[in-house]
Amino acid sequence: MEEDINDLCRVDAKTKLVTCDLSYKGLTTFPPELYKTSGVQVLYLTGNKLTSIPQWIGWADKLEHLEELYIDDNAFETIPSGVCKLKRLRVLNLNGNKLTTVPKEIAKLENLKRLALARNEFDKFPVHVLNLRSLEYLFLGDNRIESIPLNIGQLGQLKELWINNNKISKFPNAICELSNLKHLWAYGNEIRRLPSTFARRLSNLESLRVYGNPLVEPPYEVINLGISAIKKYEEEIERTAGVREPRLKMVILGEAKAGKTSLISTMLTNKSKLTEEEDRTHCIDVQKWFTEKGLRFEIYDFGGHQAYSVTHQFFLTPHSMNVLVFDLSKYTGDLFDTMIGYWLNILQSRVPGALVCLVGTHVDLCTPSDVTSKCLDIMERIKRMRRRQVQDIRRQMDVIDIALKETCGTGTSQRFPGVPMETLRKRKVHLEFLLQNRLQITDMPHAISSGPSMKGIDQFRKSILKLADDVNNFPDLQRVLPSTWSKLERAFLKDSGNFGYSMPWKQCVAMGEECGLDEDRLHSAIYYFNKLGSVLHFEHIAELREFVFPNPVRLIDIFKDMFHHDIEALLNHSNAAFRTQYTKVKFRQVKSDLLQRGLMSYKLIRILTKEHLKTDTEVQLIIQLMEKFGICFPLPQTDDSENKDGQMYRFPWYLRDKKPSDFSAWPMEIPSDAEQISIGCEIQGFCPIGIFERLCVLINRHISTTYREDWSDGVCGYSYDGLATFLLDYHREDVATELSLSARGTMSTVRSMWKVTLAIFDELRQLLKEWPGMLHDEFIVCPHCIKDESTDPEVFPGEFLKQPRPRDIIRVPCPSGKGTIDAALVYPPSSNEDVHQDLSSVSGAIMLPSAGTVNRADIRGSGAYVIQTGPQSTVNVGYSA
């Protein structure tokens, strides 16, 4: 080695251990210089190309004090026997090698507390590990292990067990013997059931990650509520026994007038029934279908008009059967994107991996050759569409794979300087998830007619029943619930007509008691049904916690009242409901307020919903619910606060006004005494409708009520404390959609600028989590470029947003190399940080030299940047999915 190993040894400031770091040095053999190095307690050899370690490592006097050994991300096929002689070893990291077995000699490591064997090639659990009786942390994720040994309980001191991303199908009861276990990560396996006393016996368990398993007992919705919920589920099952009542949601979607409603009616009645114009679906209709085998289908018929898109997304859920309907007689290749591609993109973005049946209607208007050629064309275009998407994902994965091989001395990638390897691996895991969870399109389109011939209807019915019978398609149909929970759900459905759209909590408690649930047990059942979506209860929202919405499907009736594809025709003064409440002149203003400015008064909402909401209490509850879902928000009242009818609500979906031309609140040029923070999010390719509109609602609680101005693609307002002004912009194009957020103030108000910016951006992140199949980039626009009025400003990666400003950095170079920026405009402040400090007041403060350009990695949803702060010091910023 060119470097003196003694120069690479240091005393770790935190652990006080003598540490030698030889990571990412390109080593192919174990450096013999280590034999001459005394007192090393922690040795890092991560990210080299080692295949063996000499025997002398176990008896060399110089390494007898070794307590931690990191030889991860090398090329070991076996664990070197010399390692098993390091009697003081407490930590052994062998992640990312090519191991298939563990030698029995590993039992000699009697002091070993942490063993990492993830990302190797194990297809069986390494049983000799069970002899490490002092082991507290075991990492076996990302292998091919198929089962857990029955004597796993021998690891009685184990606190953490990671067995994620394997092929494990069952937890043995013995896993409950790990009484000290605090964290169990088993996501990405094939586990269907937990042991019946799992949560009660693992009393110290704090976190359980089992997503990506076909769990039915308990249902994943229960598990997702935490260990306490699992324990209550187990107790209730034991107290009342479990029942299985399979039900399956079927979502019928497609363009307007595609024949969706006619298809459902004809299939259910076995009689031809064509839908008249006045009977077309507005928003969503729901019907039930009980099969001979006891399966209950809940059929959601989605109205095809774009006006209903904002409400559809709430009812697209995993584990549903999706039926995409299109008019085969009108289909041409030019219409593929609008008739089919658009809907497939929605499903892939919202519920990646969902099962989809294609149905072409009006087949009686097509010749047999037309049917064949059109169906073949559709399947070919779907194949091309999927190929493009897969190629894009694989291209990004290839870039990451290359980056993982091109390491540099800082433990990051040469291709993306400053990007931690583990961050790249996490990004790759997400890409692999998307690759493995493409839409499951069942077969060639079903060609049917709902007309008198009913051609293809019977075959389609048989096809969906066959799909539902396959437990691999819908494992949730096997889920087991306590009988008391099942009784409660039936009671909700049976008595839903006896109360309005909501039920007081006290009434819910009484219903629970009738079903055998006291109030404490009732909470567990309500939590589950709320997670499932069959009941809504918002325990943490003061205005809503005293009410339960027992049948959310009924809320669709109210959505229909306010979201209509032809709302302009609906708002007709000749309607008695309007004529008796408004003069012609006043009604013209009411109509304009809604269709241009997206404004509805409480009075108008009351009129539109009068058939379904009978009391003011119901109306107010529904309005609060719409605020929660991001559908509308209240405007501050400026006149008579007692005039409830005059309270205005903004529905961004209906807003058509453009940005004012005389917009004084946000001048084109930044005032000389002002500073600007700008961050953004770019969504490549398909972007679902409604994200921006919902964001406009959800940000309302984070901003001041003294000033806010909205238009069709933007919002401007003040921060909550009034010390900063923000601007939210939305730009939608075919190839990408961008949401940009800026805040202005002075250096003395930077904290307020960041506070409003991050609060709004966090709401956007939460919205994007609802679309797990969609990739996006986050970035920070260079403040120097903004001030310089650059037409193509440089950007910093979004990773900056997730870390506070390092204390010793005061200025950051513009990526263009043309200037520097106050670090407080690039890094968010920590909670206890004085955002703006004078340079002279900071001991050892660093003014960063120009760092050249930002590394613009070709990986969507990510960014990379490294700042050199000195000859041997860097500030590294990594990738984030």
CSV table of N, CA and C in Angstrom, one decimal, residues 577-667:
chain,number,residue,atom,x,y,z
A,577,ALA,N,-84.9,24.8,-6.6
A,577,ALA,CA,-84.0,24.9,-5.5
A,577,ALA,C,-83.2,26.2,-5.5
A,578,PHE,N,-82.8,26.6,-6.7
A,578,PHE,CA,-82.0,27.8,-6.8
A,578,PHE,C,-82.9,29.1,-7.0
A,579,ARG,N,-84.0,28.9,-7.7
A,579,ARG,CA,-84.9,30.0,-8.0
A,579,ARG,C,-85.5,30.6,-6.7
A,580,THR,N,-85.7,29.7,-5.7
A,580,THR,CA,-86.3,30.2,-4.5
A,580,THR,C,-85.3,30.8,-3.5
A,581,GLN,N,-84.0,30.6,-3.8
A,581,GLN,CA,-83.0,31.1,-2.9
A,581,GLN,C,-82.2,32.3,-3.4
A,582,TYR,N,-82.2,32.4,-4.8
A,582,TYR,CA,-81.3,33.5,-5.4
A,582,TYR,C,-82.1,34.2,-6.5
A,583,THR,N,-81.9,35.5,-6.6
A,583,THR,CA,-82.3,36.2,-7.8
A,583,THR,C,-81.5,35.9,-9.0
A,584,LYS,N,-81.9,36.2,-10.1
A,584,LYS,CA,-81.2,35.9,-11.3
A,584,LYS,C,-79.8,36.5,-11.3
A,585,VAL,N,-79.8,37.8,-10.9
A,585,VAL,CA,-78.5,38.5,-10.8
A,585,VAL,C,-77.5,37.8,-9.8
A,586,LYS,N,-78.1,37.6,-8.6
A,586,LYS,CA,-77.2,36.9,-7.6
A,586,LYS,C,-76.8,35.6,-8.0
A,587,PHE,N,-77.6,34.8,-8.7
A,587,PHE,CA,-77.3,33.4,-9.1
A,587,PHE,C,-76.2,33.4,-10.1
A,588,ARG,N,-76.3,34.5,-11.0
A,588,ARG,CA,-75.2,34.6,-12.0
A,588,ARG,C,-73.8,34.7,-11.4
A,589,GLN,N,-73.8,35.5,-10.3
A,589,GLN,CA,-72.6,35.7,-9.5
A,589,GLN,C,-72.1,34.4,-8.8
A,590,VAL,N,-73.1,33.7,-8.3
A,590,VAL,CA,-72.8,32.4,-7.6
A,590,VAL,C,-72.2,31.4,-8.6
A,591,LYS,N,-72.8,31.3,-9.8
A,591,LYS,CA,-72.3,30.4,-10.8
A,591,LYS,C,-70.9,30.8,-11.3
A,592,SER,N,-70.7,32.1,-11.4
A,592,SER,CA,-69.4,32.5,-11.9
A,592,SER,C,-68.3,32.3,-10.8
A,593,ASP,N,-68.7,32.5,-9.5
A,593,ASP,CA,-67.8,32.2,-8.4
A,593,ASP,C,-67.3,30.8,-8.5
A,594,LEU,N,-68.2,29.8,-8.7
A,594,LEU,CA,-67.8,28.4,-8.7
A,594,LEU,C,-67.0,28.1,-10.0
A,595,LEU,N,-67.5,28.4,-11.2
A,595,LEU,CA,-66.9,28.0,-12.4
A,595,LEU,C,-65.6,28.7,-12.8
A,596,GLN,N,-65.4,29.9,-12.2
A,596,GLN,CA,-64.2,30.6,-12.5
A,596,GLN,C,-63.2,30.6,-11.3
A,597,ARG,N,-63.8,30.9,-10.1
A,597,ARG,CA,-62.9,31.0,-9.0
A,597,ARG,C,-62.9,29.8,-8.0
A,598,GLY,N,-63.7,28.8,-8.4
A,598,GLY,CA,-63.8,27.6,-7.5
A,598,GLY,C,-64.4,27.8,-6.2
A,599,LEU,N,-65.3,28.8,-6.0
A,599,LEU,CA,-65.9,29.1,-4.7
A,599,LEU,C,-67.3,28.7,-4.6
A,600,MET,N,-67.6,28.0,-3.5
A,600,MET,CA,-69.0,27.7,-3.1
A,600,MET,C,-69.2,28.2,-1.7
A,601,SER,N,-70.4,28.8,-1.5
A,601,SER,CA,-70.8,29.2,-0.2
A,601,SER,C,-71.4,28.1,0.6
A,602,TYR,N,-71.4,28.2,1.9
A,602,TYR,CA,-72.1,27.2,2.7
A,602,TYR,C,-73.5,27.0,2.2
A,603,LYS,N,-74.1,28.1,1.9
A,603,LYS,CA,-75.5,28.0,1.4
A,603,LYS,C,-75.7,27.2,0.2
A,604,LEU,N,-74.8,27.4,-0.8
A,604,LEU,CA,-74.8,26.6,-2.1
A,604,LEU,C,-74.6,25.1,-1.8
A,605,ILE,N,-73.6,24.8,-0.9
A,605,ILE,CA,-73.3,23.4,-0.5
A,605,ILE,C,-74.6,22.8,0.1
A,606,ARG,N,-75.2,23.6,0.9
A,606,ARG,CA,-76.4,23.1,1.6
A,606,ARG,C,-77.5,22.8,0.6
A,607,ILE,N,-77.7,23.6,-0.4
A,607,ILE,CA,-78.7,23.4,-1.5
A,607,ILE,C,-78.3,22.1,-2.3
A,608,LEU,N,-77.1,22.0,-2.7
A,608,LEU,CA,-76.7,20.9,-3.6
A,608,LEU,C,-76.8,19.6,-2.9
A,609,THR,N,-76.6,19.6,-1.6
A,609,THR,CA,-76.6,18.3,-0.9
A,609,THR,C,-77.9,18.0,-0.1
A,610,LYS,N,-78.9,18.8,-0.3
A,610,LYS,CA,-80.1,18.8,0.6
A,610,LYS,C,-80.8,17.4,0.5
A,611,GLU,N,-80.7,16.7,-0.6
A,611,GLU,CA,-81.3,15.4,-0.7
A,611,GLU,C,-80.7,14.3,0.2
A,612,HIS,N,-79.4,14.6,0.6
A,612,HIS,CA,-78.7,13.6,1.3
A,612,HIS,C,-78.3,14.0,2.7
A,613,LEU,N,-78.1,15.3,2.9
A,613,LEU,CA,-77.7,15.9,4.2
A,613,LEU,C,-78.9,16.7,4.8
A,614,LYS,N,-79.4,16.2,5.9
A,614,LYS,CA,-80.7,16.8,6.4
A,614,LYS,C,-80.4,17.9,7.5
A,615,THR,N,-79.3,17.9,8.1
A,615,THR,CA,-79.0,18.8,9.2
A,615,THR,C,-77.7,19.6,9.0
A,616,ASP,N,-77.6,20.7,9.7
A,616,ASP,CA,-76.4,21.5,9.6
A,616,ASP,C,-75.2,20.7,10.1
A,617,THR,N,-75.4,19.9,11.1
A,617,THR,CA,-74.4,19.1,11.7
A,617,THR,C,-73.8,18.2,10.7
A,618,GLU,N,-74.6,17.5,9.9
A,618,GLU,CA,-74.2,16.6,8.8
A,618,GLU,C,-73.4,17.4,7.8
A,619,VAL,N,-73.9,18.6,7.4
A,619,VAL,CA,-73.2,19.4,6.4
A,619,VAL,C,-71.8,19.8,6.8
A,620,GLN,N,-71.7,20.2,8.1
A,620,GLN,CA,-70.4,20.7,8.6
A,620,GLN,C,-69.5,19.5,8.8
A,621,LEU,N,-69.9,18.4,9.1
A,621,LEU,CA,-69.1,17.2,9.2
A,621,LEU,C,-68.5,16.8,7.9
A,622,ILE,N,-69.4,16.8,6.9
A,622,ILE,CA,-68.9,16.5,5.5
A,622,ILE,C,-67.9,17.5,5.0
A,623,ILE,N,-68.1,18.7,5.3
A,623,ILE,CA,-67.2,19.8,4.9
A,623,ILE,C,-65.8,19.5,5.5
A,624,GLN,N,-65.8,19.2,6.8
A,624,GLN,CA,-64.6,18.9,7.5
A,624,GLN,C,-63.9,17.7,6.9
A,625,LEU,N,-64.7,16.7,6.5
A,625,LEU,CA,-64.2,15.5,5.9
A,625,LEU,C,-63.5,15.8,4.5
A,626,MET,N,-64.2,16.7,3.8
A,626,MET,CA,-63.6,17.1,2.5
A,626,MET,C,-62.3,17.9,2.6
A,627,GLU,N,-62.2,18.7,3.7
A,627,GLU,CA,-60.9,19.3,4.0
A,627,GLU,C,-59.9,18.3,4.3
A,628,LYS,N,-60.2,17.3,5.0
A,628,LYS,CA,-59.2,16.2,5.4
A,628,LYS,C,-58.7,15.5,4.1
A,629,PHE,N,-59.6,15.3,3.1
A,629,PHE,CA,-59.3,14.6,1.9
A,629,PHE,C,-58.6,15.5,0.9
A,630,GLY,N,-58.6,16.8,1.1
A,630,GLY,CA,-58.0,17.7,0.2
A,630,GLY,C,-58.9,18.1,-0.9
A,631,ILE,N,-60.2,18.3,-0.7
A,631,ILE,CA,-61.1,18.6,-1.7
A,631,ILE,C,-61.5,20.1,-1.7
A,632,CYS,N,-61.6,20.7,-0.5
A,632,CYS,CA,-61.9,22.1,-0.4
A,632,CYS,C,-61.4,22.6,0.9
A,633,PHE,N,-61.3,24.0,1.0
A,633,PHE,CA,-60.8,24.6,2.3
A,633,PHE,C,-61.6,25.9,2.5
A,634,PRO,N,-61.8,26.4,3.7
A,634,PRO,CA,-62.6,27.6,4.0
A,634,PRO,C,-61.8,28.8,3.7
A,635,LEU,N,-62.4,29.8,3.2
A,635,LEU,CA,-61.8,31.2,3.2
A,635,LEU,C,-62.1,31.9,4.4
A,636,PRO,N,-61.1,32.8,4.9
A,636,PRO,CA,-61.4,33.6,6.1
A,636,PRO,C,-62.6,34.5,5.8
A,637,GLN,N,-63.5,34.6,6.8
A,637,GLN,CA,-64.6,35.5,6.7
A,637,GLN,C,-64.2,37.0,7.0
A,638,THR,N,-64.6,37.9,6.1
A,638,THR,CA,-64.2,39.3,6.3
A,638,THR,C,-65.3,40.2,6.8
A,639,ASP,N,-66.5,39.7,6.8
A,639,ASP,CA,-67.6,40.5,7.3
A,639,ASP,C,-68.3,39.9,8.5
A,640,ASP,N,-69.5,39.5,8.3
A,640,ASP,CA,-70.3,39.0,9.4
A,640,ASP,C,-70.0,37.6,9.8
A,641,SER,N,-69.2,37.4,10.9
A,641,SER,CA,-68.8,36.1,11.2
A,641,SER,C,-69.9,35.2,11.7
A,642,GLU,N,-71.1,35.7,12.0
A,642,GLU,CA,-72.2,34.9,12.4
A,642,GLU,C,-73.0,34.4,11.1
A,643,ASN,N,-72.7,35.0,10.0
A,643,ASN,CA,-73.4,34.6,8.8
A,643,ASN,C,-72.9,33.3,8.2
A,644,LYS,N,-73.4,32.2,8.7
A,644,LYS,CA,-72.9,30.9,8.3
A,644,LYS,C,-73.1,30.6,6.8
A,645,ASP,N,-74.2,31.0,6.3
A,645,ASP,CA,-74.5,30.8,4.9
A,645,ASP,C,-73.5,31.5,4.0
A,646,GLY,N,-72.9,32.6,4.4
A,646,GLY,CA,-72.0,33.3,3.6
A,646,GLY,C,-70.6,32.8,3.7
A,647,GLN,N,-70.3,31.8,4.5
A,647,GLN,CA,-68.9,31.2,4.6
A,647,GLN,C,-68.6,30.6,3.2
A,648,MET,N,-67.4,31.0,2.7
A,648,MET,CA,-67.0,30.6,1.4
A,648,MET,C,-66.0,29.4,1.5
A,649,TYR,N,-66.1,28.5,0.6
A,649,TYR,CA,-65.1,27.4,0.5
A,649,TYR,C,-64.6,27.3,-0.9
A,650,ARG,N,-63.3,27.1,-1.0
A,650,ARG,CA,-62.7,27.0,-2.3
A,650,ARG,C,-62.5,25.5,-2.7
A,651,PHE,N,-62.9,25.2,-3.9
A,651,PHE,CA,-62.7,23.9,-4.5
A,651,PHE,C,-61.8,24.1,-5.7
A,652,PRO,N,-60.5,23.8,-5.5
A,652,PRO,CA,-59.5,24.1,-6.5
A,652,PRO,C,-59.8,23.4,-7.8
A,653,TRP,N,-60.5,22.3,-7.8
A,653,TRP,CA,-60.8,21.6,-9.0
A,653,TRP,C,-61.5,22.5,-10.0
A,654,TYR,N,-62.4,23.4,-9.5
A,654,TYR,CA,-63.2,24.2,-10.4
A,654,TYR,C,-62.5,25.5,-10.7
A,655,LEU,N,-61.4,25.8,-10.1
A,655,LEU,CA,-60.7,27.1,-10.3
A,655,LEU,C,-60.2,27.3,-11.7
A,656,ARG,N,-60.6,28.3,-12.5
A,656,ARG,CA,-60.1,28.5,-13.8
A,656,ARG,C,-59.4,29.9,-14.0
A,657,ASP,N,-59.4,30.7,-13.0
A,657,ASP,CA,-58.8,32.0,-13.1
A,657,ASP,C,-57.3,31.8,-13.4
A,658,LYS,N,-56.7,32.7,-14.2
A,658,LYS,CA,-55.3,32.7,-14.5
A,658,LYS,C,-54.6,33.6,-13.5
A,659,LYS,N,-53.2,33.5,-13.5
A,659,LYS,CA,-52.4,34.3,-12.7
A,659,LYS,C,-52.6,35.8,-13.0
A,660,PRO,N,-52.9,36.7,-12.0
A,660,PRO,CA,-53.1,38.1,-12.3
A,660,PRO,C,-51.9,38.7,-13.0
A,661,SER,N,-52.2,39.6,-14.0
A,661,SER,CA,-51.2,40.2,-14.7
A,661,SER,C,-50.4,41.3,-13.9
A,662,ASP,N,-51.2,41.9,-13.0
A,662,ASP,CA,-50.6,43.0,-12.1
A,662,ASP,C,-50.3,42.4,-10.7
A,663,PHE,N,-49.5,41.4,-10.7
A,663,PHE,CA,-49.3,40.6,-9.5
A,663,PHE,C,-48.2,41.3,-8.6
A,664,SER,N,-48.6,42.1,-7.7
A,664,SER,CA,-47.6,42.9,-6.9
A,664,SER,C,-47.0,42.1,-5.7
A,665,ALA,N,-47.7,41.1,-5.3
A,665,ALA,CA,-47.2,40.3,-4.1
A,665,ALA,C,-45.9,39.6,-4.4
A,666,TRP,N,-45.6,39.3,-5.6
A,666,TRP,CA,-44.4,38.5,-6.0
A,666,TRP,C,-43.8,39.2,-7.2
A,667,PRO,N,-43.0,40.3,-7.1
A,667,PRO,CA,-42.4,41.0,-8.2
A,667,PRO,C,-41.5,40.0,-9.0
